[in-house]
């Protein structure tokens, strides 16, 4: 196990990057603590797989250094880095049995037969494949094949980290829960450093103790799931995490109060801003209340989402989404209010700290 | 119960007609000739299995069969590994890809008879490049059976290894990158990558390559006939020399056909055996 440091990593796939847009990774500084369970979350094409491949050495970054426990491994080939990686689509060695598949990484590293056997038996038990250990791996179902891939990642006891690249994409939903729970269990028992790439927020939030949100080749926020939900530091995080995502509405400042159309609300402090940034107000649908008082609104649509309803409304010319508990009567003359503890101010998409200490 | 509808037969009819005209009817004509004797006045007489017995008791037939099978075995043993080796070393990106593909297809574009002519001249000890170079070592494909064999094998390797290489190359480029990445993660050596990823993934194209090369090499005719005038006498050449004797030639054709069919089937069955193993448990579940 190891602590992994990414030091000012930039990466472009083309040979001569001209503009920022040519970089798949614009600038990444990130430390993965020894024994931590991290999720890399972001939309397709945000650079999360590139980042993972840079850690494992399948990709060498254009700029920056990669360190394991302080040792520079940037130019070390994958096979020397002692990393396990599980890919999106199952990779199995067709001509081998399930058991031979699991033993393969050990055999390549010259682990002694007796020790290898013991490790393989242990992992077979963990992933629940002891029953078919002697079967040829060819022709098994996708989720069994993916379990084998996973098992090959877990079989080496001395790996620096285990990396997962959307490993549950091909797995049935029910099996997904089960495998994810198993991974968490393994993490608890063995304390592997794990980095898990996904574009599925539920997967990220349930798997990881720390979620790293990426957007357009940059890390926009790192935090525990609650932090990402309560204090999204970038409008993208607000929009990407939570379902439905955060309301982001253009706003203007008038001293220490924030305006929405003809209405305004006081802020705890007057923010100090540099230049003339684009100002937006962000509030999650969970903090929008519908009642008889507040700003008048026109409800345009109501969606039933099971235990609650998603209400779409027009307020002062902006569309706003609110969550309303099931069974609540929607007033014939609806008004909305915002719960102050869920209201954030964004300048050029980045959250402005409105605590008194930050202002002083 | 579904109503029984015979209309579907009409949809199969065009294919049946096509196959009948192109394969079944000509084959049946050969079968027909193989059990009859044509007299000088044009009448046919029933001969039963006599032609077959004659062929099977003919030492020349067995000699030719042995030579044909040996030739196929030798060229397969050279062309398959060599083709795979070339495919492994062909470039995967850049200008080298089209260049090597074109280069590899060139021998395949030359008509077989012309290939024979090229090598006939290439090997001549008076004017041929190969012949002149090797003359001092006692090389002469006219009259020396070993040299004749060597020349024919070299010619076939030159002519057909590209086919194996191109098929293998197609198989190799279709292997997803993730396999190579996983192999690096697992610390696999170059040999292990070949043995456990590339070779198994090539299985299907190699089945096709082996079958094509086997059948084609058994039927080889134009090139050896052009190069050495029919010596060593392969089955096809033996057949050609008997073409005046309708019954004899027909019986030999049928035997030849059955041999190719039987051996091809064995090849196919052995090479696809692993797939069949797997199909069973899956269909059961």
PDB file of N, CA and C in Angstrom, chain A residues 56-58 78-79 83-85 87 91-96 104-105 107-109 136 138-139 152 156, chain B residues 178-189 192-193 195-197 200-201 204 274-275 278 281-282:
ATOM      1  N   UNK A  56      -1.378   4.346 -13.069  1.00  0.00           N
ATOM      2  CA  UNK A  56      -0.906   2.979 -13.287  1.00  0.00           C
ATOM      3  C   UNK A  56       0.262   2.930 -14.268  1.00  0.00           C
ATOM      4  N   UNK A  57       0.505   4.027 -14.983  1.00  0.00           N
ATOM      5  CA  UNK A  57       1.647   4.051 -15.887  1.00  0.00           C
ATOM      6  C   UNK A  57       1.312   3.624 -17.300  1.00  0.00           C
ATOM      7  N   UNK A  58       0.042   3.343 -17.592  1.00  0.00           N
ATOM      8  CA  UNK A  58      -0.336   3.009 -18.966  1.00  0.00           C
ATOM      9  C   UNK A  58      -0.199   4.241 -19.844  1.00  0.00           C
ATOM     10  N   UNK A  78       4.519   0.291 -16.264  1.00  0.00           N
ATOM     11  CA  UNK A  78       3.395  -0.265 -15.494  1.00  0.00           C
ATOM     12  C   UNK A  78       3.776  -1.499 -14.688  1.00  0.00           C
ATOM     13  N   UNK A  79       4.458  -2.452 -15.359  1.00  0.00           N
ATOM     14  CA  UNK A  79       4.715  -3.734 -14.702  1.00  0.00           C
ATOM     15  C   UNK A  79       5.621  -3.597 -13.477  1.00  0.00           C
ATOM     16  N   UNK A  83       0.860  -2.162  -9.427  1.00  0.00           N
ATOM     17  CA  UNK A  83      -0.473  -1.564  -9.329  1.00  0.00           C
ATOM     18  C   UNK A  83      -1.449  -2.601  -9.863  1.00  0.00           C
ATOM     19  N   UNK A  84      -2.624  -2.675  -9.280  1.00  0.00           N
ATOM     20  CA  UNK A  84      -3.667  -3.512  -9.866  1.00  0.00           C
ATOM     21  C   UNK A  84      -4.708  -2.601 -10.484  1.00  0.00           C
ATOM     22  N   UNK A  85      -5.203  -2.974 -11.655  1.00  0.00           N
ATOM     23  CA  UNK A  85      -6.214  -2.137 -12.302  1.00  0.00           C
ATOM     24  C   UNK A  85      -7.285  -3.028 -12.913  1.00  0.00           C
ATOM     25  N   UNK A  87     -10.562  -3.006 -15.499  1.00  0.00           N
ATOM     26  CA  UNK A  87     -11.049  -2.166 -16.578  1.00  0.00           C
ATOM     27  C   UNK A  87     -12.567  -2.237 -16.715  1.00  0.00           C
ATOM     28  N   UNK A  91     -11.538  -8.307 -18.798  1.00  0.00           N
ATOM     29  CA  UNK A  91     -10.437  -8.879 -19.557  1.00  0.00           C
ATOM     30  C   UNK A  91     -10.087 -10.202 -18.888  1.00  0.00           C
ATOM     31  N   UNK A  92     -10.276 -11.292 -19.628  1.00  0.00           N
ATOM     32  CA  UNK A  92      -9.900 -12.587 -19.079  1.00  0.00           C
ATOM     33  C   UNK A  92      -9.034 -13.305 -20.103  1.00  0.00           C
ATOM     34  N   UNK A  93      -8.264 -14.258 -19.614  1.00  0.00           N
ATOM     35  CA  UNK A  93      -7.440 -15.051 -20.511  1.00  0.00           C
ATOM     36  C   UNK A  93      -8.248 -16.299 -20.865  1.00  0.00           C
ATOM     37  N   UNK A  94      -8.783 -16.276 -22.110  1.00  0.00           N
ATOM     38  CA  UNK A  94      -9.731 -17.291 -22.578  1.00  0.00           C
ATOM     39  C   UNK A  94      -9.272 -18.717 -22.389  1.00  0.00           C
ATOM     40  N   UNK A  95      -7.987 -18.940 -22.678  1.00  0.00           N
ATOM     41  CA  UNK A  95      -7.541 -20.328 -22.763  1.00  0.00           C
ATOM     42  C   UNK A  95      -7.222 -20.897 -21.383  1.00  0.00           C
ATOM     43  N   UNK A  96      -7.306 -20.069 -20.339  1.00  0.00           N
ATOM     44  CA  UNK A  96      -6.980 -20.558 -18.998  1.00  0.00           C
ATOM     45  C   UNK A  96      -8.258 -20.850 -18.215  1.00  0.00           C
ATOM     46  N   UNK A 104      -2.294 -15.982 -12.639  1.00  0.00           N
ATOM     47  CA  UNK A 104      -1.425 -15.415 -13.680  1.00  0.00           C
ATOM     48  C   UNK A 104      -0.543 -14.262 -13.189  1.00  0.00           C
ATOM     49  N   UNK A 105      -1.111 -13.229 -12.519  1.00  0.00           N
ATOM     50  CA  UNK A 105      -0.244 -12.129 -12.066  1.00  0.00           C
ATOM     51  C   UNK A 105       0.817 -12.599 -11.074  1.00  0.00           C
ATOM     52  N   UNK A 107       2.126 -15.734 -10.992  1.00  0.00           N
ATOM     53  CA  UNK A 107       3.092 -16.559 -11.724  1.00  0.00           C
ATOM     54  C   UNK A 107       4.094 -15.674 -12.457  1.00  0.00           C
ATOM     55  N   UNK A 108       3.582 -14.580 -13.079  1.00  0.00           N
ATOM     56  CA  UNK A 108       4.469 -13.678 -13.814  1.00  0.00           C
ATOM     57  C   UNK A 108       5.498 -13.031 -12.906  1.00  0.00           C
ATOM     58  N   UNK A 109       5.163 -12.920 -11.617  1.00  0.00           N
ATOM     59  CA  UNK A 109       6.084 -12.268 -10.691  1.00  0.00           C
ATOM     60  C   UNK A 109       6.888 -13.272  -9.892  1.00  0.00           C
ATOM     61  N   UNK A 136     -12.973 -23.549 -17.695  1.00  0.00           N
ATOM     62  CA  UNK A 136     -12.337 -22.639 -18.645  1.00  0.00           C
ATOM     63  C   UNK A 136     -13.036 -21.291 -18.561  1.00  0.00           C
ATOM     64  N   UNK A 138     -13.340 -19.024 -20.759  1.00  0.00           N
ATOM     65  CA  UNK A 138     -14.069 -18.675 -21.974  1.00  0.00           C
ATOM     66  C   UNK A 138     -15.546 -19.052 -21.825  1.00  0.00           C
ATOM     67  N   UNK A 139     -16.428 -18.190 -22.290  1.00  0.00           N
ATOM     68  CA  UNK A 139     -17.839 -18.551 -22.331  1.00  0.00           C
ATOM     69  C   UNK A 139     -18.587 -18.342 -21.033  1.00  0.00           C
ATOM     70  N   UNK A 152      -8.197 -10.871 -10.187  1.00  0.00           N
ATOM     71  CA  UNK A 152      -6.791 -10.722 -10.567  1.00  0.00           C
ATOM     72  C   UNK A 152      -6.197  -9.472  -9.941  1.00  0.00           C
ATOM     73  N   UNK A 156      -2.844 -10.035  -5.602  1.00  0.00           N
ATOM     74  CA  UNK A 156      -1.500  -9.675  -5.146  1.00  0.00           C
ATOM     75  C   UNK A 156      -1.613  -8.920  -3.838  1.00  0.00           C
TER      76      UNK A 156
ATOM     77  N   UNK B 178      -7.478  -3.038 -24.125  1.00  0.00           N
ATOM     78  CA  UNK B 178      -7.588  -3.385 -22.703  1.00  0.00           C
ATOM     79  C   UNK B 178      -6.844  -4.682 -22.386  1.00  0.00           C
ATOM     80  N   UNK B 179      -6.798  -5.616 -23.350  1.00  0.00           N
ATOM     81  CA  UNK B 179      -6.105  -6.878 -23.096  1.00  0.00           C
ATOM     82  C   UNK B 179      -4.613  -6.648 -22.879  1.00  0.00           C
ATOM     83  N   UNK B 180      -4.039  -5.777 -23.729  1.00  0.00           N
ATOM     84  CA  UNK B 180      -2.613  -5.499 -23.588  1.00  0.00           C
ATOM     85  C   UNK B 180      -2.349  -4.733 -22.297  1.00  0.00           C
ATOM     86  N   UNK B 181      -3.284  -3.823 -21.964  1.00  0.00           N
ATOM     87  CA  UNK B 181      -3.111  -3.045 -20.730  1.00  0.00           C
ATOM     88  C   UNK B 181      -3.184  -3.967 -19.519  1.00  0.00           C
ATOM     89  N   UNK B 182      -4.178  -4.870 -19.539  1.00  0.00           N
ATOM     90  CA  UNK B 182      -4.321  -5.805 -18.417  1.00  0.00           C
ATOM     91  C   UNK B 182      -3.070  -6.664 -18.292  1.00  0.00           C
ATOM     92  N   UNK B 183      -2.516  -7.053 -19.440  1.00  0.00           N
ATOM     93  CA  UNK B 183      -1.320  -7.886 -19.409  1.00  0.00           C
ATOM     94  C   UNK B 183      -0.154  -7.134 -18.780  1.00  0.00           C
ATOM     95  N   UNK B 184      -0.075  -5.822 -19.056  1.00  0.00           N
ATOM     96  CA  UNK B 184       1.004  -5.038 -18.444  1.00  0.00           C
ATOM     97  C   UNK B 184       0.790  -4.940 -16.942  1.00  0.00           C
ATOM     98  N   UNK B 185      -0.465  -4.721 -16.549  1.00  0.00           N
ATOM     99  CA  UNK B 185      -0.788  -4.667 -15.115  1.00  0.00           C
ATOM    100  C   UNK B 185      -0.403  -5.993 -14.454  1.00  0.00           C
ATOM    101  N   UNK B 186      -0.701  -7.102 -15.153  1.00  0.00           N
ATOM    102  CA  UNK B 186      -0.420  -8.423 -14.587  1.00  0.00           C
ATOM    103  C   UNK B 186       1.053  -8.811 -14.718  1.00  0.00           C
ATOM    104  N   UNK B 187       1.846  -7.931 -15.322  1.00  0.00           N
ATOM    105  CA  UNK B 187       3.274  -8.195 -15.433  1.00  0.00           C
ATOM    106  C   UNK B 187       3.631  -9.311 -16.403  1.00  0.00           C
ATOM    107  N   UNK B 188       2.818  -9.486 -17.444  1.00  0.00           N
ATOM    108  CA  UNK B 188       3.057 -10.588 -18.378  1.00  0.00           C
ATOM    109  C   UNK B 188       4.239 -10.284 -19.293  1.00  0.00           C
ATOM    110  N   UNK B 189       5.041 -11.307 -19.588  1.00  0.00           N
ATOM    111  CA  UNK B 189       6.159 -11.142 -20.517  1.00  0.00           C
ATOM    112  C   UNK B 189       5.613 -11.099 -21.939  1.00  0.00           C
ATOM    113  N   UNK B 192       4.311 -14.400 -22.841  1.00  0.00           N
ATOM    114  CA  UNK B 192       3.023 -14.704 -22.203  1.00  0.00           C
ATOM    115  C   UNK B 192       1.887 -13.969 -22.906  1.00  0.00           C
ATOM    116  N   UNK B 193       2.162 -12.734 -23.341  1.00  0.00           N
ATOM    117  CA  UNK B 193       1.133 -11.987 -24.072  1.00  0.00           C
ATOM    118  C   UNK B 193       0.775 -12.731 -25.353  1.00  0.00           C
ATOM    119  N   UNK B 195       1.266 -15.979 -25.986  1.00  0.00           N
ATOM    120  CA  UNK B 195       0.729 -17.305 -25.711  1.00  0.00           C
ATOM    121  C   UNK B 195      -0.703 -17.265 -25.166  1.00  0.00           C
ATOM    122  N   UNK B 196      -0.993 -16.268 -24.317  1.00  0.00           N
ATOM    123  CA  UNK B 196      -2.288 -16.284 -23.625  1.00  0.00           C
ATOM    124  C   UNK B 196      -3.285 -15.258 -24.154  1.00  0.00           C
ATOM    125  N   UNK B 197      -2.810 -14.285 -24.935  1.00  0.00           N
ATOM    126  CA  UNK B 197      -3.764 -13.314 -25.482  1.00  0.00           C
ATOM    127  C   UNK B 197      -3.824 -13.432 -26.996  1.00  0.00           C
ATOM    128  N   UNK B 200      -4.631 -17.247 -28.578  1.00  0.00           N
ATOM    129  CA  UNK B 200      -6.036 -17.656 -28.435  1.00  0.00           C
ATOM    130  C   UNK B 200      -6.994 -16.790 -29.248  1.00  0.00           C
ATOM    131  N   UNK B 201      -6.718 -15.463 -29.318  1.00  0.00           N
ATOM    132  CA  UNK B 201      -7.614 -14.573 -30.060  1.00  0.00           C
ATOM    133  C   UNK B 201      -7.489 -14.798 -31.564  1.00  0.00           C
ATOM    134  N   UNK B 204      -9.634 -18.295 -34.433  1.00  0.00           N
ATOM    135  CA  UNK B 204     -10.589 -18.402 -35.522  1.00  0.00           C
ATOM    136  C   UNK B 204      -9.972 -18.091 -36.880  1.00  0.00           C
ATOM    137  N   UNK B 274     -12.556 -26.381 -28.800  1.00  0.00           N
ATOM    138  CA  UNK B 274     -12.662 -25.602 -27.563  1.00  0.00           C
ATOM    139  C   UNK B 274     -13.948 -24.807 -27.503  1.00  0.00           C
ATOM    140  N   UNK B 275     -14.343 -24.239 -28.649  1.00  0.00           N
ATOM    141  CA  UNK B 275     -15.590 -23.468 -28.664  1.00  0.00           C
ATOM    142  C   UNK B 275     -16.769 -24.355 -28.304  1.00  0.00           C
ATOM    143  N   UNK B 278     -17.458 -25.039 -24.695  1.00  0.00           N
ATOM    144  CA  UNK B 278     -18.051 -23.940 -23.957  1.00  0.00           C
ATOM    145  C   UNK B 278     -19.530 -23.821 -24.261  1.00  0.00           C
ATOM    146  N   UNK B 281     -22.188 -25.955 -21.690  1.00  0.00           N
ATOM    147  CA  UNK B 281     -22.683 -25.482 -20.397  1.00  0.00           C
ATOM    148  C   UNK B 281     -23.546 -24.237 -20.516  1.00  0.00           C
ATOM    149  N   UNK B 282     -23.234 -23.369 -21.487  1.00  0.00           N
ATOM    150  CA  UNK B 282     -24.002 -22.136 -21.617  1.00  0.00           C
ATOM    151  C   UNK B 282     -25.432 -22.422 -22.053  1.00  0.00           C
TER     152      UNK B 282
END
